[in-house]
Tab-separated table of C-alpha atoms and ligand atoms in Angstrom:
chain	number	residue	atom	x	y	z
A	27	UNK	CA	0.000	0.000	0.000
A	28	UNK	CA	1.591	3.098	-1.253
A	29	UNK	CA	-0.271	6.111	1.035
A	30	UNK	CA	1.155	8.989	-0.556
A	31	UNK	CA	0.639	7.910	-4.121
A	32	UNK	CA	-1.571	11.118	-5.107
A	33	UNK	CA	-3.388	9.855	-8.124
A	34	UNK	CA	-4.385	6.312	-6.756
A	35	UNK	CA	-5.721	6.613	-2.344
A	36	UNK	CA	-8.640	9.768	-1.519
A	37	UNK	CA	-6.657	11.822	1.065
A	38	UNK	CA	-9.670	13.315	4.264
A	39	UNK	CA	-9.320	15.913	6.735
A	40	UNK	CA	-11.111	15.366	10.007
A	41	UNK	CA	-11.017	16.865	12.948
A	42	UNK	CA	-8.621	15.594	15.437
A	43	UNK	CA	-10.405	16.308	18.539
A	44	UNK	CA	-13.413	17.904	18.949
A	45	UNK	CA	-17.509	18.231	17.966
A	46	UNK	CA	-17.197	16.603	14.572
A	47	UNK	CA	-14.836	14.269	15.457
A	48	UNK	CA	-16.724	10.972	16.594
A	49	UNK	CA	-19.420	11.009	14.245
A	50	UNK	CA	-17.045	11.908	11.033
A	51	UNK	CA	-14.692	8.968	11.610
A	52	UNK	CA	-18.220	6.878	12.249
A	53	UNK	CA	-19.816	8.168	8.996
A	54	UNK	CA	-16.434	6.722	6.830
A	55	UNK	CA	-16.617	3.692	8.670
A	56	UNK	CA	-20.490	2.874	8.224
A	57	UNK	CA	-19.431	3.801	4.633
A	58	UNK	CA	-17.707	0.432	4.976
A	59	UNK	CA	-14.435	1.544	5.706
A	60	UNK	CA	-12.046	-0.488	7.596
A	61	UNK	CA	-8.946	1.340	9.125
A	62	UNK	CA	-5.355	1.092	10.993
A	63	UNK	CA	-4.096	3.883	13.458
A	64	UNK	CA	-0.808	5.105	12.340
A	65	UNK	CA	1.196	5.000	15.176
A	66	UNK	CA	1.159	9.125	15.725
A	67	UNK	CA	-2.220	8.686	15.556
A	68	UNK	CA	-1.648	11.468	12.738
A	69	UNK	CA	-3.450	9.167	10.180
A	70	UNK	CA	-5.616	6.746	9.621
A	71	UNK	CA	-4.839	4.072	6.894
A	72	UNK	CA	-7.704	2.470	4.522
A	73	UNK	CA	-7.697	-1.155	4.650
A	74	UNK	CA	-10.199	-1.992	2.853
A	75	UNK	CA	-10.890	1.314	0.736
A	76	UNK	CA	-8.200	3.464	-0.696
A	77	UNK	CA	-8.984	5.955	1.402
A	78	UNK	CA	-6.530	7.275	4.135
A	79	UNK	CA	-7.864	10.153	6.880
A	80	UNK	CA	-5.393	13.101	8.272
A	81	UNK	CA	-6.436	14.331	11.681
A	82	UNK	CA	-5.958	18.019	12.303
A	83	UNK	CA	-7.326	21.053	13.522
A	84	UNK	CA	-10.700	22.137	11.769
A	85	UNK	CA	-9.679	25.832	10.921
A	86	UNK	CA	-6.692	23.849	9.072
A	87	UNK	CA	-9.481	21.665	6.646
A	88	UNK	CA	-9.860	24.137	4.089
A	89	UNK	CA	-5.819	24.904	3.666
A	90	UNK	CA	-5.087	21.231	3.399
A	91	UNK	CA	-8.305	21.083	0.778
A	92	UNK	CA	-7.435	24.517	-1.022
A	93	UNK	CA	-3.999	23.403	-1.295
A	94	UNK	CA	-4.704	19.880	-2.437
A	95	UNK	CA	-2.970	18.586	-0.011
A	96	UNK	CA	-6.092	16.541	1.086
A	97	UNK	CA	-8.877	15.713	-1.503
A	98	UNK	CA	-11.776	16.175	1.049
A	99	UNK	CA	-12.332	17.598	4.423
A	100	UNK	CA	-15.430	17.362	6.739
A	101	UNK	CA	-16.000	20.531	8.806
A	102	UNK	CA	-18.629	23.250	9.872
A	103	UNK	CA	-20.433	25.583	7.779
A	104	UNK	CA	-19.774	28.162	9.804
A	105	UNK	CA	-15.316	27.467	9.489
A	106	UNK	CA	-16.054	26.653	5.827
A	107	UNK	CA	-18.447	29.973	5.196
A	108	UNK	CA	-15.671	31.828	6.992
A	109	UNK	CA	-12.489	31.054	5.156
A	110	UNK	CA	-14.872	30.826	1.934
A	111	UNK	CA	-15.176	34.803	2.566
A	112	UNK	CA	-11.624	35.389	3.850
A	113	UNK	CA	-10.508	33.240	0.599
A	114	UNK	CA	-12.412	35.811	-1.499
A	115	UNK	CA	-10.840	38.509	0.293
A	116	UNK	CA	-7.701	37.608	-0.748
A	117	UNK	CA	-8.545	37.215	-4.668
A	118	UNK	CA	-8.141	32.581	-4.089
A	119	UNK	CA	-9.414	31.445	-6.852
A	120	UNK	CA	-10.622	28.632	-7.577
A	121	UNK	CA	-12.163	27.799	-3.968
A	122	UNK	CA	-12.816	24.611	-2.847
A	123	UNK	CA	-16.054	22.891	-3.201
A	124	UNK	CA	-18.802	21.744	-1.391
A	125	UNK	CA	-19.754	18.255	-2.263
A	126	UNK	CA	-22.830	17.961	0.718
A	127	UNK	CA	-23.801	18.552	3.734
A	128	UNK	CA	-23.963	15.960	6.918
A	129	UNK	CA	-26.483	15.270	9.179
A	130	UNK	CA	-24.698	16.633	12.583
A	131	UNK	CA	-22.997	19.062	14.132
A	132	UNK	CA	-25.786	21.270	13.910
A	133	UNK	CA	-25.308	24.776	15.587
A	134	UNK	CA	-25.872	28.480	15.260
A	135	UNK	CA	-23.904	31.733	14.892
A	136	UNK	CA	-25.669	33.972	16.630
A	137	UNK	CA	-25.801	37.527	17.825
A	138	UNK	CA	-26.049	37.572	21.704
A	139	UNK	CA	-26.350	40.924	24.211
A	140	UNK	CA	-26.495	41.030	27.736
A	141	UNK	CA	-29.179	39.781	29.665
A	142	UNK	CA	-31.662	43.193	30.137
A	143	UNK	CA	-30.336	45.159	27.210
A	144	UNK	CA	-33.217	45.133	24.251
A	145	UNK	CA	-32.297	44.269	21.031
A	146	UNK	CA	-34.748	44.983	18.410
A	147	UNK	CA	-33.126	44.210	14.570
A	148	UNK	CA	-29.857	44.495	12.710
A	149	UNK	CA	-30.211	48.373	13.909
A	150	UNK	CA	-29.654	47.837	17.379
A	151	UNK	CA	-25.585	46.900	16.309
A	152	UNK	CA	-25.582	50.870	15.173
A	153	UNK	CA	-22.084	51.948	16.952
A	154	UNK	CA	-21.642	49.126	19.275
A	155	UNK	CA	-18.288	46.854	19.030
A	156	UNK	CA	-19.193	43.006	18.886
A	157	UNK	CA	-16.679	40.264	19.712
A	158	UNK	CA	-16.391	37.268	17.325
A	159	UNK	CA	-13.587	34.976	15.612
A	160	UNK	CA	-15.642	35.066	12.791
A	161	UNK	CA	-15.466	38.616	11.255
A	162	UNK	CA	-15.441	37.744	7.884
A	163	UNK	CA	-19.483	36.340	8.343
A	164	UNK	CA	-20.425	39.412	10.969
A	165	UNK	CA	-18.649	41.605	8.394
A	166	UNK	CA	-21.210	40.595	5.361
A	167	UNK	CA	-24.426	40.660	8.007
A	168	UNK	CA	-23.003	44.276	8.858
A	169	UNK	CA	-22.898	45.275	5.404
A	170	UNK	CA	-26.124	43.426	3.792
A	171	UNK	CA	-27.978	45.378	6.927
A	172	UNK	CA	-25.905	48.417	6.218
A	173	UNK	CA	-25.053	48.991	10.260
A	174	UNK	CA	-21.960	50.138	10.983
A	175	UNK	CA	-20.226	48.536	13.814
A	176	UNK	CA	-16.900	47.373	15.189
A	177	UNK	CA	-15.540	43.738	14.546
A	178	UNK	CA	-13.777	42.717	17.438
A	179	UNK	CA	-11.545	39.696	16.180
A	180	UNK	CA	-10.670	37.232	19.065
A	181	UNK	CA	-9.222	33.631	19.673
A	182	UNK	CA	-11.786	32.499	22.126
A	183	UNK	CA	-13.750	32.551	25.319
A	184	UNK	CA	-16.012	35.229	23.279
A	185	UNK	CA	-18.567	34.808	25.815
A	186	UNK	CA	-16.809	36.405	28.582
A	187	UNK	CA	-15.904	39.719	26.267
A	188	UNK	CA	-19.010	41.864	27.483
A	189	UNK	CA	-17.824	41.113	30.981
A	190	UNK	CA	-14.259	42.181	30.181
A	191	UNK	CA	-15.315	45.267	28.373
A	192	UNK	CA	-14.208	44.484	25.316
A	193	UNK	CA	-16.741	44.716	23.435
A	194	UNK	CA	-20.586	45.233	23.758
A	195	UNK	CA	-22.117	41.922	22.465
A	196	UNK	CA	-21.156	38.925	20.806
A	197	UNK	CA	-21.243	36.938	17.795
A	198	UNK	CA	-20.762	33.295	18.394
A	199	UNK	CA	-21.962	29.723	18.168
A	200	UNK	CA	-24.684	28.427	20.169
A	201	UNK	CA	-26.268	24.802	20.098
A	202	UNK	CA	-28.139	24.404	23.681
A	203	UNK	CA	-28.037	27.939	24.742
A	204	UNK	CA	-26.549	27.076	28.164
A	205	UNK	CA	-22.969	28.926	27.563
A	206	UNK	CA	-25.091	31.788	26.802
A	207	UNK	CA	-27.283	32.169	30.252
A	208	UNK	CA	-24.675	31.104	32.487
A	209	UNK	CA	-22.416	34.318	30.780
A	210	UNK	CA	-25.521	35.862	31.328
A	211	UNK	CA	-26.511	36.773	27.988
A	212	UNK	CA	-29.645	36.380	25.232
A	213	UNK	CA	-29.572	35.183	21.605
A	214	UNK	CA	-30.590	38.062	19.834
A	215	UNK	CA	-30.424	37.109	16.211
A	216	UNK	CA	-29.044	33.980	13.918
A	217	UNK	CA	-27.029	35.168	11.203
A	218	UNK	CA	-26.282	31.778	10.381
A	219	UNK	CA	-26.919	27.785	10.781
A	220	UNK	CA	-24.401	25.546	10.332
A	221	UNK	CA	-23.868	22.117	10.615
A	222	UNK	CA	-20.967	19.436	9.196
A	223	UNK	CA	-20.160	19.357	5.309
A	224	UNK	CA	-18.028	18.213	3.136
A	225	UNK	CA	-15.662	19.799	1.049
A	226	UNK	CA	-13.569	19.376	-1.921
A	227	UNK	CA	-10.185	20.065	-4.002
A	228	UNK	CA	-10.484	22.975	-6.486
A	229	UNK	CA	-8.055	20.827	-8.484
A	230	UNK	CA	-8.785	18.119	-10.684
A	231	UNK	CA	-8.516	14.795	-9.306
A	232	UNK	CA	-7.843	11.269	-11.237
A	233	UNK	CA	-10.518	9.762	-12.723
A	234	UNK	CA	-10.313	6.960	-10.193
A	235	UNK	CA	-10.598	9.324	-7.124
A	236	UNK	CA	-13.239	10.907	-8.908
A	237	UNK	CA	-14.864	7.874	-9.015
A	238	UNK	CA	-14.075	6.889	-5.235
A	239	UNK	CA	-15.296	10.510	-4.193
A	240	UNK	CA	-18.913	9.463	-6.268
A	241	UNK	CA	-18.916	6.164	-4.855
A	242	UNK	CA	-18.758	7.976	-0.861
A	243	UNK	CA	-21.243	10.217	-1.268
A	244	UNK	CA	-23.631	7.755	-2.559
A	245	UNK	CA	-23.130	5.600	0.254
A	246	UNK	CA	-23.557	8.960	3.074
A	247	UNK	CA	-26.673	9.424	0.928
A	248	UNK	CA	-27.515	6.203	1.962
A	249	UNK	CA	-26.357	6.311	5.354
A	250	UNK	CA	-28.263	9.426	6.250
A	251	UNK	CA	-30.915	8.051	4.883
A	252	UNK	CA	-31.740	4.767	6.690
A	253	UNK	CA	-31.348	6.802	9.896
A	254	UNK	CA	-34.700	7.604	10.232
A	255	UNK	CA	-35.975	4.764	8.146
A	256	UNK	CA	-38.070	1.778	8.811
A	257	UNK	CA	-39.605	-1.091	7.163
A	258	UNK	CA	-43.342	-2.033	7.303
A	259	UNK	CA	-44.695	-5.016	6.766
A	260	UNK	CA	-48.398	-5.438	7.246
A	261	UNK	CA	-51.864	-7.050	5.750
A	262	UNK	CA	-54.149	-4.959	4.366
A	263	UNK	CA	-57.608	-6.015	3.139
A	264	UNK	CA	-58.129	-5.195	-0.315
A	265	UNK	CA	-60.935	-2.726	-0.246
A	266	UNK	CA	-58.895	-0.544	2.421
A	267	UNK	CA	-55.723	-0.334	0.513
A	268	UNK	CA	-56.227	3.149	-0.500
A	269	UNK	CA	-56.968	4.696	3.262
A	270	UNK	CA	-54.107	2.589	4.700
A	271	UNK	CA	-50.960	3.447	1.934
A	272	UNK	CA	-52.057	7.317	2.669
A	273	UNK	CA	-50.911	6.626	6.534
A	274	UNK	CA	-47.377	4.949	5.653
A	275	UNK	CA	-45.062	8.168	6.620
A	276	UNK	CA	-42.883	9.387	3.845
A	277	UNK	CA	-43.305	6.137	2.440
A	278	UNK	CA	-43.184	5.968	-1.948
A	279	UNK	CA	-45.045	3.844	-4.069
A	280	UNK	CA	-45.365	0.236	-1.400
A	281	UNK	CA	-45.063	-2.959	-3.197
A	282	UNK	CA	-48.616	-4.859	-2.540
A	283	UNK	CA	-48.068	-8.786	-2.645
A	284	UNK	CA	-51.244	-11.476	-2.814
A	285	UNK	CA	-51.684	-13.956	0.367
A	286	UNK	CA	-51.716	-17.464	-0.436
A	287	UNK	CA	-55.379	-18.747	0.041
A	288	UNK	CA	-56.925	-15.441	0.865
A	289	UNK	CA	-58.091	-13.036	-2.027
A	290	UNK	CA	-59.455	-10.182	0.287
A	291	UNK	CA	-56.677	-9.476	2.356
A	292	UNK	CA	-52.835	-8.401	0.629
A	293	UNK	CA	-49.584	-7.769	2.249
A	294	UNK	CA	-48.196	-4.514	1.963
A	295	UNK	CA	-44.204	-3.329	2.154
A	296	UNK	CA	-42.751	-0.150	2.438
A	297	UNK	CA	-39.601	1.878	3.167
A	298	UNK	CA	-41.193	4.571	5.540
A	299	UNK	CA	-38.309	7.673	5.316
A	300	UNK	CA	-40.288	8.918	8.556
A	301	UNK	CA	-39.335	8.178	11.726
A	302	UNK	CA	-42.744	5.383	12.668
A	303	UNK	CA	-44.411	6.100	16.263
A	304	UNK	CA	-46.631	4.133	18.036
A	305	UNK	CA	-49.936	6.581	16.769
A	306	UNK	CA	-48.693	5.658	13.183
A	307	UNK	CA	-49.317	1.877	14.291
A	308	UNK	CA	-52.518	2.440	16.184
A	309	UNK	CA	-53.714	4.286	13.191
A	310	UNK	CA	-52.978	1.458	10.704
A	311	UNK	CA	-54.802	-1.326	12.922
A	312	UNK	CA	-57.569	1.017	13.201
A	313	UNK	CA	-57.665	1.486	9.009
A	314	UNK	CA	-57.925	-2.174	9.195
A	315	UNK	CA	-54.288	-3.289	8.884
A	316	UNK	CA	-52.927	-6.548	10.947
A	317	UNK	CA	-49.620	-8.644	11.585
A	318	UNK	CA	-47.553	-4.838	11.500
A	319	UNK	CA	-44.417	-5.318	11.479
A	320	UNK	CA	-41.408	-2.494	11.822
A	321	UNK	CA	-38.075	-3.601	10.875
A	322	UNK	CA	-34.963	-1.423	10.887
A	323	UNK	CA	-32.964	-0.668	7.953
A	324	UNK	CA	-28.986	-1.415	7.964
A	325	UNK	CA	-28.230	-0.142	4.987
A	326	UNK	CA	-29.760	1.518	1.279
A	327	UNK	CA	-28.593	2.841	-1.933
A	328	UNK	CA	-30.802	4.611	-3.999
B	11	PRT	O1	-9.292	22.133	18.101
B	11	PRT	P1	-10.181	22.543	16.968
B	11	PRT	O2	-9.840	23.900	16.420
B	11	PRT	O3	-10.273	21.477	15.914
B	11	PRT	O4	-11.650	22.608	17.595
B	11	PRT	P2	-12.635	23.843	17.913
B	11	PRT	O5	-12.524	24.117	19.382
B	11	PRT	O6	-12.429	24.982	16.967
B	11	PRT	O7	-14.027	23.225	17.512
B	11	PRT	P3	-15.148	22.424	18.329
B	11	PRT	O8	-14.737	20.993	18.485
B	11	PRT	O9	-15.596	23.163	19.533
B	11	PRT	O10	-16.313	22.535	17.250
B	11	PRT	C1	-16.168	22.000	15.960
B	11	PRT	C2	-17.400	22.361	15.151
B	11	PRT	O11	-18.548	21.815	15.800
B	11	PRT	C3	-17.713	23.837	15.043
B	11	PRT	O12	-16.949	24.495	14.039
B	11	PRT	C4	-19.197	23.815	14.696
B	11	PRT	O13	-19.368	23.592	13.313
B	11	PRT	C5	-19.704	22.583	15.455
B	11	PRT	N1	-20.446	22.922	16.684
B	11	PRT	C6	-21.678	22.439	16.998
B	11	PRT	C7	-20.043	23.711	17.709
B	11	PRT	C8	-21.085	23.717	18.649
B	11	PRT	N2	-22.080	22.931	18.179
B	11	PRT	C9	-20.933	24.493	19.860
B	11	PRT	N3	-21.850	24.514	20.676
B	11	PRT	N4	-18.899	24.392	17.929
B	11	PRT	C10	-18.760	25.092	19.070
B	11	PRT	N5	-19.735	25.180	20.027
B	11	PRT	C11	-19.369	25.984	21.262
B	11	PRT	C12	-19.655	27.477	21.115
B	11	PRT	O14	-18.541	28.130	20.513
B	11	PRT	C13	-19.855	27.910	22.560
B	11	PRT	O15	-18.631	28.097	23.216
B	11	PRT	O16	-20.136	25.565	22.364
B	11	PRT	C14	-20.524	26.678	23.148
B	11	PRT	C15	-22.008	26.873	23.086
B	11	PRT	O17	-22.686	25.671	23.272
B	11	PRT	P4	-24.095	25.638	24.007
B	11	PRT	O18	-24.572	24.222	23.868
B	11	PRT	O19	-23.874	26.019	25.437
B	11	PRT	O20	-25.008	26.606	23.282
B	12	ZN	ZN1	-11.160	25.201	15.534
């Protein structure tokens, strides 16, 4: 196995400790991949894929992807909207890509003032100094809503800024709300959701990776889609067919088989994309459905 052959193995940036961390390296792996630790822990080697994964910081993803040094990185919106601006900024062209976003790591970037100071739009910002580390988004918002304000750039620990007096509110991410009230502050306004994505090399890649790259998104496709998916199995009698493939949730066209021996009842099978509660069942036996069945599904490809 030749890992740095650049033409033949799909190079991936993932965070190396952090949000996105767990449930990126679990996405690759119910894509089927097998891996081995290298022993810096740097790296993880495809076994079974040719597909090797570089563990870094996330605000280093879209270098390593800009500069080809990986092929694909998995990140937040908000780090990928961010360096897509400062990018811009700096005349970087072509950008990376983004090939799709992931079901996690969902999160806000919010606006948020001190508790008991009113807030009422974009205007409120007029003249105040908000603390962020990501002035390249706040920037745009200030400019779109044409309020002039002062970006105040930091590393971290935004939340305590007010506090500190350095600045007068905050722009930062928020997914429970908790950081916020115990620094004693309210979410004012979302100037942005985010959650994971992928993203890919502005240059042109081999055929074969291009064909590896095709072949991993169709099987996230699939694997964010049998998350919430079940499959029903149930008899139906013939004349209430109609009332009871209306109830199947998010369910397309069922396939209706005949019952040996009976010639009023049918059993019916669907992929529900729904997520199937209890009140779905209920409703079902009432329609006239019986022997219900909900299976999981492991895995689909569309
Ligand atoms: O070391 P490295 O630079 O890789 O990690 P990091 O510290 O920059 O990132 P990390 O692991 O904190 O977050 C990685 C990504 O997860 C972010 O870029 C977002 O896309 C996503 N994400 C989802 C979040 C949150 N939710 C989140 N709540 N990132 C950060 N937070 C922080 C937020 O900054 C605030 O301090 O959590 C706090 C607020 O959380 P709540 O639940 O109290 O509202
Ligand atoms: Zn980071």
């Amino acid at each position: 196995m030749n890992t740095l052959d650049k033409t033949s193995r799909l190079k991936v940036a993932l965070q190396k400790s952090g949000r996105l961390t767990d449930n990126s390296l679990d996405l690759l792996v119910r894509c089927g991949l097998k891996y081995s630790r290298g022993k810096d822990q740097l790296m993880c080697f495809g076994e079974n894929m040719p597909l090797d994964v570089l563990f870094v910081r996330d605000d280093d993803i879209p270098d390593l992807v800009q500069e080809d040094v990986c092929d694909l990185g998995i990140l937040g919106l908000n780090v990928i909207e961010e360096k897509r601006l400062a990018f811009q900024a700096q005349g970087v062209a072509p950008l990376f890509d983004q090939l799709m976003v992931l079901d996690y790591g969902k999160c806000r970037l919010s606006i948020a003032v001190p508790d008991g100071t009113e807030y009422k739009d974009a205007r409120s910002l007029h003249g105040k100094r908000i603390a962020t580390t990501y002035p390249y988004i706040l920037g745009r918002y200030l400019r779109d809503n044409d309020v002039a304000a002062e970006v105040v750039t930091l590393s971290g620990s935004i939340e305590i800024a007010p506090r500190l007096g350095r600045a007068d509110f905050i722009c930062d991410l928020v997914s429970t709300g908790s950081t916020l009230i115990a620094n004693h502050l309210w979410e004012a306004e979302t100037i942005l959701e985010s959650q994971a994505a992928i993203i890919t090399t502005p240059v042109a890649v081999s055929a074969f990776k291009q064909e590896w790259i095709h072949r991993l998104s169709m099987r996230i496709d699939g694997v964010q889609q049998v998350k919430e998916s079940k499959y029903i199995m149930l008899h139906a009698p013939r004349a209430k067919l109609a009332d009871i493939k209306k109830l199947l949730p998010g369910s397309e066209s069922p396939t209706i088989v005949p019952l040996d021996g009976v010639s009023d009842k049918v059993a019916v099978h669907a992929v529900c994309r729904e997520n199937v509660f209890w009140e779905t069942l209920e409703s079902l036996k009432s329609a006239g459905a019986s022997s219900i069945l909900v299976l999981p599904v492991e895995k689909m490809l569309a």
